[in-house]
Coordinates of C-alpha atoms and ligand atoms in Angstrom, one line a residue:
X210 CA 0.0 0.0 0.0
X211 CA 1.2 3.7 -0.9
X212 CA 2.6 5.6 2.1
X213 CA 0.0 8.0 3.0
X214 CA 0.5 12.1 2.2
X215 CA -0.2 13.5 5.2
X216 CA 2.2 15.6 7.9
X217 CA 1.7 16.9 10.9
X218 CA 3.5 20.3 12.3
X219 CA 3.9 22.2 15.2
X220 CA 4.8 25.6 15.4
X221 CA 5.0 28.6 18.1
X222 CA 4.1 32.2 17.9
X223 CA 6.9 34.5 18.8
X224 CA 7.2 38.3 20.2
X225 CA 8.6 40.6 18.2
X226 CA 11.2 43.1 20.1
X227 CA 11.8 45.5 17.3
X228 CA 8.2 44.8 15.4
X229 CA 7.5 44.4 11.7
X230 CA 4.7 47.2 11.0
X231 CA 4.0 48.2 7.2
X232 CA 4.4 46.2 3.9
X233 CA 6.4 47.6 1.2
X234 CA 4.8 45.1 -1.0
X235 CA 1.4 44.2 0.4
X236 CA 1.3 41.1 -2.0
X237 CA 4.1 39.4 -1.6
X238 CA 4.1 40.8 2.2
X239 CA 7.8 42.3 2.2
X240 CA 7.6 44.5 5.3
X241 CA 8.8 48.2 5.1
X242 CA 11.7 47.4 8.1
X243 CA 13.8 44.3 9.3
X244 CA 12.4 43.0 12.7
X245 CA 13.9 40.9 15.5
X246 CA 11.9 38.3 17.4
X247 CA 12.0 35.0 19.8
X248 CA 9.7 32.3 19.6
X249 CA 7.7 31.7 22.9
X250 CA 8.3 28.0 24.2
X251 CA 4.6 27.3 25.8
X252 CA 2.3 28.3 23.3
X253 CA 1.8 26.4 19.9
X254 CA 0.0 26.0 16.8
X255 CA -0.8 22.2 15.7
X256 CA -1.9 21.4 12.2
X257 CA -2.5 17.9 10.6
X258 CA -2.7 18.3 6.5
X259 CA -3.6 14.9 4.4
X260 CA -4.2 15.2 1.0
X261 CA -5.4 12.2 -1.2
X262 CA -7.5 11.0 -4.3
X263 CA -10.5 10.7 -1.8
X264 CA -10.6 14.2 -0.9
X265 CA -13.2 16.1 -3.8
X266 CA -12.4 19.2 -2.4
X267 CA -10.4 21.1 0.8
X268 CA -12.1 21.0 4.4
X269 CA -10.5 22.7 7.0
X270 CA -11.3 22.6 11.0
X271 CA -10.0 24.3 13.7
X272 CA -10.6 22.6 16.8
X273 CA -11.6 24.2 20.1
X274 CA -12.6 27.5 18.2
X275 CA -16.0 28.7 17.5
X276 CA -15.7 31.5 15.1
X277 CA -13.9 31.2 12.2
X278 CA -13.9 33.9 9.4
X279 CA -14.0 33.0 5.9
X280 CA -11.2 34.9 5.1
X281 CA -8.8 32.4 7.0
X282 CA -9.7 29.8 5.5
X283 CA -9.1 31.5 1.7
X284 CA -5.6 31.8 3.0
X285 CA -5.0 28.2 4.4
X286 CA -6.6 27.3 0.9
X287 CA -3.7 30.0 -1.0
X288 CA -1.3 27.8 1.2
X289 CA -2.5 25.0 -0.1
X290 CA -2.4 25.9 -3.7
X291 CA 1.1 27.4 -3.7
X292 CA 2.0 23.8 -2.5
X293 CA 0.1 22.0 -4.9
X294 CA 2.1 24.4 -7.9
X295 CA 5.3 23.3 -6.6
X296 CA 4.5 20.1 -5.9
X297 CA 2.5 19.6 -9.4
X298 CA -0.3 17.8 -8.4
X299 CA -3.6 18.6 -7.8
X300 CA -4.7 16.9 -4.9
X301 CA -7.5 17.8 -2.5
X302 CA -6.4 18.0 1.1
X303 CA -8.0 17.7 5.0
X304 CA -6.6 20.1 7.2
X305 CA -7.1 20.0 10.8
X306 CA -5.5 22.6 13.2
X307 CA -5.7 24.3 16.5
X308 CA -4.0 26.8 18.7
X309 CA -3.1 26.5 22.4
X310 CA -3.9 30.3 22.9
X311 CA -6.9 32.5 21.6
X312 CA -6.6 33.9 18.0
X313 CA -6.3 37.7 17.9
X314 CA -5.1 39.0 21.1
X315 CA -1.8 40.8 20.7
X316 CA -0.1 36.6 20.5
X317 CA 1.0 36.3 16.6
X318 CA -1.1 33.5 15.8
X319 CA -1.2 33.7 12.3
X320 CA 2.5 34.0 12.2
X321 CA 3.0 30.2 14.2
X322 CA -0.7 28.8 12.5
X323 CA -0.1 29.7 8.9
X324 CA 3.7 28.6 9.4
X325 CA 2.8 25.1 10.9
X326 CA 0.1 24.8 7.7
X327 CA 3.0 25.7 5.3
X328 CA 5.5 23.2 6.8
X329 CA 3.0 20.3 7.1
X330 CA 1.4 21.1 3.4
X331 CA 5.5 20.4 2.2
X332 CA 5.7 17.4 4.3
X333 CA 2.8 16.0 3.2
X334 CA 3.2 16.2 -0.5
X335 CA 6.9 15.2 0.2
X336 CA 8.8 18.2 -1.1
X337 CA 12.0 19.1 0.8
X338 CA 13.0 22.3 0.6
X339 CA 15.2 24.0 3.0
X340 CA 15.0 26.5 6.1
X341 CA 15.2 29.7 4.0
X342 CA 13.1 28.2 1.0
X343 CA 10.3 27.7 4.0
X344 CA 10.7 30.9 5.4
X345 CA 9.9 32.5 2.2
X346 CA 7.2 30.5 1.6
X347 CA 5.5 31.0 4.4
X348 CA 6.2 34.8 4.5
X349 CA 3.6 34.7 1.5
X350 CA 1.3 33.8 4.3
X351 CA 1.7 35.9 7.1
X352 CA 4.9 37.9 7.3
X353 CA 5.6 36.4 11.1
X354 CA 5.3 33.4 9.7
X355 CA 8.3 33.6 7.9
X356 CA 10.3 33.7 11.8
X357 CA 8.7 30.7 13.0
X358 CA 10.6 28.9 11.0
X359 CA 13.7 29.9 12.1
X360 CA 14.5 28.4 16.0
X361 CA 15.7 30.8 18.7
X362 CA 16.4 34.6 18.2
X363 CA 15.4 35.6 14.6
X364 CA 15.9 38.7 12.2
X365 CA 13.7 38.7 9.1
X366 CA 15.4 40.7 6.5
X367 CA 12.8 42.9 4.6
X368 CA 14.8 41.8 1.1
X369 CA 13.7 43.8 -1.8
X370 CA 11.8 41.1 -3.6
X371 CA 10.3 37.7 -2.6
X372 CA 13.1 35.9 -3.1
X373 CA 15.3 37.3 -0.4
X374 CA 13.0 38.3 2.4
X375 CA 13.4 35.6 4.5
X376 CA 14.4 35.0 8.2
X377 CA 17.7 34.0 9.6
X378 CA 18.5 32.6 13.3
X379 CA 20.5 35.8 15.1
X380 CA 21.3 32.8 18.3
X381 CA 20.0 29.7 19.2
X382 CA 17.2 29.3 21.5
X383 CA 19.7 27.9 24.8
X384 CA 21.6 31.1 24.1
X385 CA 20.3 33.2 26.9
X386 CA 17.6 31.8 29.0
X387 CA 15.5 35.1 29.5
X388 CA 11.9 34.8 30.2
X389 CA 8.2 36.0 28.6
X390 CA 5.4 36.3 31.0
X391 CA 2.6 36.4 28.2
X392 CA -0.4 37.9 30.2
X393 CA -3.7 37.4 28.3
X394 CA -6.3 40.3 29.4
X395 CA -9.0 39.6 27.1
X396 CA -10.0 36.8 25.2
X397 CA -11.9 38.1 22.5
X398 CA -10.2 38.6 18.7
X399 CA -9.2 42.8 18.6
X400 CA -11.4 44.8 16.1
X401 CA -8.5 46.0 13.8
X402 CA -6.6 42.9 12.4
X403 CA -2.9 43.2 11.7
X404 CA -3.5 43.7 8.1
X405 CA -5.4 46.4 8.2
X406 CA -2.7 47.8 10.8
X407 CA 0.0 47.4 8.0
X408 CA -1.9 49.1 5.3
X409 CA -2.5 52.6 7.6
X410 CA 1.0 52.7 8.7
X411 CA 2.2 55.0 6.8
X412 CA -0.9 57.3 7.5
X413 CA 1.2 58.3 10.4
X414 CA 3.1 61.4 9.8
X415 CA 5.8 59.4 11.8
X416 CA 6.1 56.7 10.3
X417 CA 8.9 57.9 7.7
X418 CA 10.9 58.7 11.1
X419 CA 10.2 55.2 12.9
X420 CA 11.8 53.8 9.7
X421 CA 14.7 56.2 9.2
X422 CA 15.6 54.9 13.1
X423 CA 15.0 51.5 12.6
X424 CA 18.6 50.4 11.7
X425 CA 20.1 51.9 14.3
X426 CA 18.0 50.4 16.5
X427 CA 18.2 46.9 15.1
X428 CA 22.0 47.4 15.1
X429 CA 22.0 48.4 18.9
X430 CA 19.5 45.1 20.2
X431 CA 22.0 43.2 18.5
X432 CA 24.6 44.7 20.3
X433 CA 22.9 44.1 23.7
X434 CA 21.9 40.7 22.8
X435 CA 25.3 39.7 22.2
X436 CA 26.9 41.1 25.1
X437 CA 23.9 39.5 26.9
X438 CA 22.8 43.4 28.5
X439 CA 19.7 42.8 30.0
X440 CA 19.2 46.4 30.9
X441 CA 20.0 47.6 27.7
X442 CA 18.4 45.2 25.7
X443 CA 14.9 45.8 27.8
X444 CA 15.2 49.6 27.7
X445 CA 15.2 49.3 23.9
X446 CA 12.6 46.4 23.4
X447 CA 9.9 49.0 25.8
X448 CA 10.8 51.7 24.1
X449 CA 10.1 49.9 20.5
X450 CA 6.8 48.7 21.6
X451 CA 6.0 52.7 22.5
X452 CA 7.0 53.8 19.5
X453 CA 4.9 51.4 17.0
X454 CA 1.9 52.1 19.1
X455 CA 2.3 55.7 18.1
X456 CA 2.3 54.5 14.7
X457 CA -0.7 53.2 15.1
X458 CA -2.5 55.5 17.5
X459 CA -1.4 58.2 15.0
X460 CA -3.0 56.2 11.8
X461 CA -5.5 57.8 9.9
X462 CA -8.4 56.2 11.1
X463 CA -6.4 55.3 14.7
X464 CA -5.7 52.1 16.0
X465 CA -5.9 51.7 20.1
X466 CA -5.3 47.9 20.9
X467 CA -4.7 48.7 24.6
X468 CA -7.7 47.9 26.8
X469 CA -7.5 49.2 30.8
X470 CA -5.5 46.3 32.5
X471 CA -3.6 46.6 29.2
X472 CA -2.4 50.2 31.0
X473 CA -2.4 49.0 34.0
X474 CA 0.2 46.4 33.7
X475 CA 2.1 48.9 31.4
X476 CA 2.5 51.2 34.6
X477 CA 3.0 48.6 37.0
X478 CA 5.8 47.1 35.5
X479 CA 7.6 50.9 35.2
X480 CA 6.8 51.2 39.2
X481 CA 8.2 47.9 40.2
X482 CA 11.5 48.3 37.8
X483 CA 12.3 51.9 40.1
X484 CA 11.4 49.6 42.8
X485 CA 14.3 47.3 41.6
X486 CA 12.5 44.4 40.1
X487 CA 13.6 44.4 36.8
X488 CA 11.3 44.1 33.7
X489 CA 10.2 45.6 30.5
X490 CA 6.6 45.1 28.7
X491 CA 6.4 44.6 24.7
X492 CA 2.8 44.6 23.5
X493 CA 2.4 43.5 19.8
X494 CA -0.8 44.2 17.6
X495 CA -3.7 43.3 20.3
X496 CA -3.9 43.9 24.3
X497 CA -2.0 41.2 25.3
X498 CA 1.2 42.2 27.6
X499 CA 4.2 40.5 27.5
X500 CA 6.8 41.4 29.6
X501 CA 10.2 40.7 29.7
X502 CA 12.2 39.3 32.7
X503 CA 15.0 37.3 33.8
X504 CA 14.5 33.5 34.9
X505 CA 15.1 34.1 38.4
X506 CA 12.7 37.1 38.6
X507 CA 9.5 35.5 37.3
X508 CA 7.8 33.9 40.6
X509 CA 8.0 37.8 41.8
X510 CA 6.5 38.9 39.0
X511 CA 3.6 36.5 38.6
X512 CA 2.8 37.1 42.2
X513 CA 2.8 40.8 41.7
X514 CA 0.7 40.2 38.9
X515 CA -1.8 38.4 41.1
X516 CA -2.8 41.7 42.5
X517 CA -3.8 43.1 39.4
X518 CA -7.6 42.8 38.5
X519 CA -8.9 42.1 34.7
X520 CA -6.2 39.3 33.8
X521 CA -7.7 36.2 32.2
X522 CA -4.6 34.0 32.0
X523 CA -0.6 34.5 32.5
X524 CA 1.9 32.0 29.9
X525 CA 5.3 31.7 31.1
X526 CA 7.5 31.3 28.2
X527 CA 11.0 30.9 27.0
X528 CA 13.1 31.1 23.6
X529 CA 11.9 28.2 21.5
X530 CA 12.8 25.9 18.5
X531 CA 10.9 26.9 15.2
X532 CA 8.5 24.8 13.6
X533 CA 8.8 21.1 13.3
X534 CA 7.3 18.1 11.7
X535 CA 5.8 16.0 14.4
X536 CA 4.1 12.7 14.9
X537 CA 1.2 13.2 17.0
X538 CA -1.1 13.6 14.2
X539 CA -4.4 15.7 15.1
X540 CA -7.1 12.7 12.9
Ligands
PMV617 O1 2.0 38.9 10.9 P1 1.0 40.0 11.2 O2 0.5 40.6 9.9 O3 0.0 39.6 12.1 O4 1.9 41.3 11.8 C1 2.0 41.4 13.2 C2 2.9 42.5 13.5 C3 3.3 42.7 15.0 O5 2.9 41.6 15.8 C4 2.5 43.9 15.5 C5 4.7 43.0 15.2 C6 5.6 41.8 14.9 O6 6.7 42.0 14.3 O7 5.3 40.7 15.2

């Protein structure tokens, strides 16, 4: 009997310290700036792709999720097609996926769901390609996805064309054992999705600088990464997060993804860093916090957090592999 064409993947979301916001090329989703993330160790996407002569058409599920817009499953189904063209075949395919962590938040789920689909859908129909190859597949996607490829500490280099925006591993993910408290303050997806967010960027009147700063900034996270400099490293990763929320407070019509404990935490984290526990907060495209400690700091933090009304769950992650084939298939 044939071997059957079917893969499964797992992948994780990541947090971006200097943040990917604007597409030069909305298309082929080549970002306007080069952005540095890790991939968060607890949380995952799982997906489960099958194709096969019995299969008259694509069905997707996701599992554990009640709402699902029509919209993403026309991209899981542009996955699958790109596939299909480089595989030459024309199969049908079953997809079944889920996330450990709700969709829309501020937690890139796109970025780990459409990268597992993309890694599984290439597995299944047997096609080997390599790390970068993947990256830039997936990017077509969702531009985070093209990071979760990568394990560890990433930089995704905008490129000038699809065929060298890809991402590339800055350090391995046992190369400095710093910690992301994810903390989850609302559950429900945000009302201005990411891509929307990338196409009012540069509504901003400062967006233009935000870019003009942007290698000097990645050059300097580098720096403090290498030398391992907490402090520095988490004054410029808080600092980031402020300044692409102007960007999008500042967008024409504006974007506020903060919601009150959102703030809160924001505040608390500033007062208990002059207090001399040490932290920074990164927020990506949602209300989600994540801030940014040292191992031996987290208990402290997480019982501080305890005090704070309006959180719904706390994830303590840290730096992860990238995604990879798996054999726990989800049917
Ligand atoms: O991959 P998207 O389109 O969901 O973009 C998300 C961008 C941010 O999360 C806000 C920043 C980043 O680099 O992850």
């Amino acid at each position: 009997m044939a071997k059957k064409m079917k893969a499964t993947c797992k992948s994780h979301p990541d947090i971006a310290f200097i943040k990917y916001w604007g597409k030069a090329d909305p298309k082929t989703r080549i970002p306007q700036n080069n952005s540095i993330s890790m991939g968060l160790s607890n949380l995952y996407s799982v997906c489960t792709i099958e194709f096969g002569p019995s299969f008259n058409q694509d069905t997707i599920e996701f599992l554990n999720e009640k709402i699902v817009k029509e919209e993403e499953l026309q991209r899981i189904i542009m996955v699958l097609d790109r596939v299909r063209k480089l595989a030459k075949t024309n199969l049908r395919a079953k997809v079944v996926t889920k996330n450990s962590f709700p969709k829309g938040a501020g937690i890139a789920s796109s970025g780990s769901g459409l990268s597992a689909v993309t890694m599984a859908a290439c597995w299944a129909l047997r096609l080997k390609l390599s790390r970068i190859e993947l990256s830039k597949l997936a990017r077509l996607a969702s531009g985070t996805a093209c990071r979760r490829i990568i394990d560890g500490f990433v930089e995704w280099h905008k490129g000038t064309n699809s065929n060298n925006s890809y991402s590339v591993q800055l350090f391995p993910p046992d190369y400095w054992q710093i910690a992301d408290i994810v903390v989850i303050v609302a559950e429900t997806m945000k009302k201005v999705r990411s891509t929307k967010g990338h196409s009012l960027a540069d509504t901003s009147p400062f967006q233009k600088v935000r870019l003009k700063n942007i290698p000097a900034k990645i050059k300097a996270i580098k720096v403090a990464m290498k030398k391992k400099d907490f402090t520095v490293f988490g004054q410029i990763l808080e600092s980031e997060a402020l300044n692409f929320h102007t960007i999008a407070l500042t967008s024409q019509p504006p974007i506020l993804y903060w919601e009150g404990t959102t703030m809160e935490i924001m505040k608390r984290v500033q007062e208990w860093r002059d207090q001399g526990l040490e932290s920074y907060f990164t927020i990506d495209a949602g209300p989600t916090v994540h801030i940014i400690c040292q191992p031996k700091d987290v208990q402290r933090l997480k019982k501080r957090l305890k005090t704070i009304s309006g959180i719904q769950r706390l994830s303590v992650n840290y730096p992860s592999i990238g995604a990879r084939v798996i054999n726990q298939h989800l049917f």
